[in-house]
mmCIF file of C-alpha atoms in Angstrom:
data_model
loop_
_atom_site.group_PDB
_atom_site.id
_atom_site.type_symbol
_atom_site.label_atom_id
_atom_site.label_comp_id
_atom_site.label_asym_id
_atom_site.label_seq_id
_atom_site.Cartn_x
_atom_site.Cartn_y
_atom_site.Cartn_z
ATOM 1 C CA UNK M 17 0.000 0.000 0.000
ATOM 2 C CA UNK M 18 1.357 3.508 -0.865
ATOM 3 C CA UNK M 19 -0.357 5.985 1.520
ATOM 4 C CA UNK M 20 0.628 9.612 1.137
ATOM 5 C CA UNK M 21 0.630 11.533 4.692
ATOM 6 C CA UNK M 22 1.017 15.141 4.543
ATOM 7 C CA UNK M 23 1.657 16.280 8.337
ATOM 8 C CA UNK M 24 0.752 19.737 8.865
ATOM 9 C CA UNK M 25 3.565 20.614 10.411
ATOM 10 C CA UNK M 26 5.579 19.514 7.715
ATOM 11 C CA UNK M 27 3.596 21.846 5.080
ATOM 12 C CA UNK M 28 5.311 24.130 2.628
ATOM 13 C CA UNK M 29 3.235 27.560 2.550
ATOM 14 C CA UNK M 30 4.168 29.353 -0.937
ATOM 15 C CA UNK M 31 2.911 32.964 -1.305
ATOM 16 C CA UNK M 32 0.714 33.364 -4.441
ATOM 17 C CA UNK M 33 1.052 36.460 -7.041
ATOM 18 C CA UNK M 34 -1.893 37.563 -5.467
ATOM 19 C CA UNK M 35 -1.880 39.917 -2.220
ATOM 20 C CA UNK M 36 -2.933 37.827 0.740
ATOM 21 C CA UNK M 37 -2.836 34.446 -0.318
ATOM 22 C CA UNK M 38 -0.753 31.832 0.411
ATOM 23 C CA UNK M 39 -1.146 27.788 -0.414
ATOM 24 C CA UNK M 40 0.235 24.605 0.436
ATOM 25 C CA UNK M 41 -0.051 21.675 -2.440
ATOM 26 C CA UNK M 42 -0.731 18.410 -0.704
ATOM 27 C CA UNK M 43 -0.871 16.312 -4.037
ATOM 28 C CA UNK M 44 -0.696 16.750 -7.651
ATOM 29 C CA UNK M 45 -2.862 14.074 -10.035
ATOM 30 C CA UNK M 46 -2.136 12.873 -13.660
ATOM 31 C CA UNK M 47 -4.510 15.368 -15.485
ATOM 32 C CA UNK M 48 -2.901 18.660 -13.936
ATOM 33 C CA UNK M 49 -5.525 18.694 -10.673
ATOM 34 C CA UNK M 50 -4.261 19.539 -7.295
ATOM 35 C CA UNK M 51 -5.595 18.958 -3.731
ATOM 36 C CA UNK M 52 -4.333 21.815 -2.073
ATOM 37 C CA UNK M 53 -4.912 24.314 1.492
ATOM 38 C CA UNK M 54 -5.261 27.446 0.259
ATOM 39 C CA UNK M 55 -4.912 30.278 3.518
ATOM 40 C CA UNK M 56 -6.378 34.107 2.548
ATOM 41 C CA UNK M 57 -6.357 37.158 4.569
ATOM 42 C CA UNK M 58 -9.473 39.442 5.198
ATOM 43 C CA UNK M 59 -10.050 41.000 1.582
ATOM 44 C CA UNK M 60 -7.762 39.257 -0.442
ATOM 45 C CA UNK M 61 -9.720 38.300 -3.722
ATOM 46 C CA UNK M 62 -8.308 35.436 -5.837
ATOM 47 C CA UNK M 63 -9.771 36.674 -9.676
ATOM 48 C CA UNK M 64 -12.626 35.128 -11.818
ATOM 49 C CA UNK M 65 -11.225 31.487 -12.893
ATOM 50 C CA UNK M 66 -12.836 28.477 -15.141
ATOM 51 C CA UNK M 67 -12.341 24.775 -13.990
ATOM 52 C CA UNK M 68 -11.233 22.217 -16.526
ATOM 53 C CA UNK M 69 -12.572 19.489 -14.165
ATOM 54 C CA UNK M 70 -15.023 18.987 -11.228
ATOM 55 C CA UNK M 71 -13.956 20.932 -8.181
ATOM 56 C CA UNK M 72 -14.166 20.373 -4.563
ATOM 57 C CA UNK M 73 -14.016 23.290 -1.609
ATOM 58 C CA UNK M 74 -14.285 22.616 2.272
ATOM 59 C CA UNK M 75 -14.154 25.629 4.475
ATOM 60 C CA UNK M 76 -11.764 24.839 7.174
ATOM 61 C CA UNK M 77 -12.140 28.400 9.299
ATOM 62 C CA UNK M 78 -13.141 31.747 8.157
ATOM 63 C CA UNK M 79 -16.146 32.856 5.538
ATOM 64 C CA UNK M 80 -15.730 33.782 2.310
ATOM 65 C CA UNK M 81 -17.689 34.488 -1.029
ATOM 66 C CA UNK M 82 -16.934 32.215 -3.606
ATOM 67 C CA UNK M 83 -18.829 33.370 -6.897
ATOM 68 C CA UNK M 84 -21.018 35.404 -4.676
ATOM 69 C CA UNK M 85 -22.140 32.278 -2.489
ATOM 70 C CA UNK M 86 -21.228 33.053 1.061
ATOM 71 C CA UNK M 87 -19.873 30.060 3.164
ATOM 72 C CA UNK M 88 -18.538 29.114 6.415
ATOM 73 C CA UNK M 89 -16.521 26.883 8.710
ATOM 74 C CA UNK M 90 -17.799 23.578 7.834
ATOM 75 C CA UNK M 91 -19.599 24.102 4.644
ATOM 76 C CA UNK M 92 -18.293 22.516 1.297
ATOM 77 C CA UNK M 93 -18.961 23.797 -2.606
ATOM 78 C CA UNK M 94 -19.142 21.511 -5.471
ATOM 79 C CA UNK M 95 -17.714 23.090 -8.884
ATOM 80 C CA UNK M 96 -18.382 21.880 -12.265
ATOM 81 C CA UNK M 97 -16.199 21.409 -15.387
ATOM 82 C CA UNK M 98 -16.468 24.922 -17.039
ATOM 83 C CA UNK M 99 -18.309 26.768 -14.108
ATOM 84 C CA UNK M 100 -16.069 30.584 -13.466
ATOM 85 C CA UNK M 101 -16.264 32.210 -10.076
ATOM 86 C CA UNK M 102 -14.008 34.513 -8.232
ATOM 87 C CA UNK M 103 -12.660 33.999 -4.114
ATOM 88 C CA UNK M 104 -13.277 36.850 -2.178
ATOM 89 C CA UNK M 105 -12.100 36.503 1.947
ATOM 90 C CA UNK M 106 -14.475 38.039 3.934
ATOM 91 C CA UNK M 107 -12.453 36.720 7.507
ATOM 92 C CA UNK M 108 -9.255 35.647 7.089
ATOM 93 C CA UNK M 109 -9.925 32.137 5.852
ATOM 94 C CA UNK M 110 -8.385 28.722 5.228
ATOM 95 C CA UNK M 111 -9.697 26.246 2.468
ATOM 96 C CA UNK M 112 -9.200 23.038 1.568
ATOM 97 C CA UNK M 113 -10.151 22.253 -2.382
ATOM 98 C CA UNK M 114 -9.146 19.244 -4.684
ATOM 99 C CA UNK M 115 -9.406 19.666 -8.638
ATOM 100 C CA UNK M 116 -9.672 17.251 -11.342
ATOM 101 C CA UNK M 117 -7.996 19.029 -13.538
ATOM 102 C CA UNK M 118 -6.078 22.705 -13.844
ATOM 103 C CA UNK M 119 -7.880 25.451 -13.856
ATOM 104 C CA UNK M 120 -7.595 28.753 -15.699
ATOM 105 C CA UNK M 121 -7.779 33.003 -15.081
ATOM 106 C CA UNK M 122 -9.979 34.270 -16.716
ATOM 107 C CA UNK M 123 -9.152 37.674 -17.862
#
């Protein structure tokens, strides 16, 4: 059996190009999908994006809007292939999300 184990205190935080956000890649798949932490500060806003592949979001602490849905603590999203929303923090805010596939900026 080949179990991956990502300890938390073993996690790598990288800053992001985007003010306020910071994330921590727990595994990459074959198709170019990551399961990742992503950590934001009050008001940072990660821009409008499209998914290649399903998408999963669990709200660890903190609320935030993603694509104008507010959630909380506890709640998880569900993302379709091709569905576009932004990340706004509203606290500062810690997320976990897995993807399929990449995903893209839409600009």
């Amino acid at each position: 059996m080949d179990i991956l184990v990502n300890r938390e205190e073993d996690r790598d935080w990288i800053l992001t190009d985007f003010m306020g956000i910071e994330r921590s890649v727990l595994r990459r798949n074959e198709n170019g999908g990551r399961t990742f932490m992503m950590r934001m500060k009050k008001g940072a806003h990660y821009p409008q994006h499209k998914y290649q592949g399903n998408a999963e979001f669990m709200i660890m602490n903190g609320q935030v809007l993603i694509g104008g849905v507010e959630v909380s603590k506890g709640d998880y999203l569900f993302t379709r292939m091709g569905e576009e929303h932004d990340i706004i923090a509203l606290t500062d805010v810690e997320l976990f999300i897995s993807t399929e596939q990449a995903i893209t900026l839409v600009t």
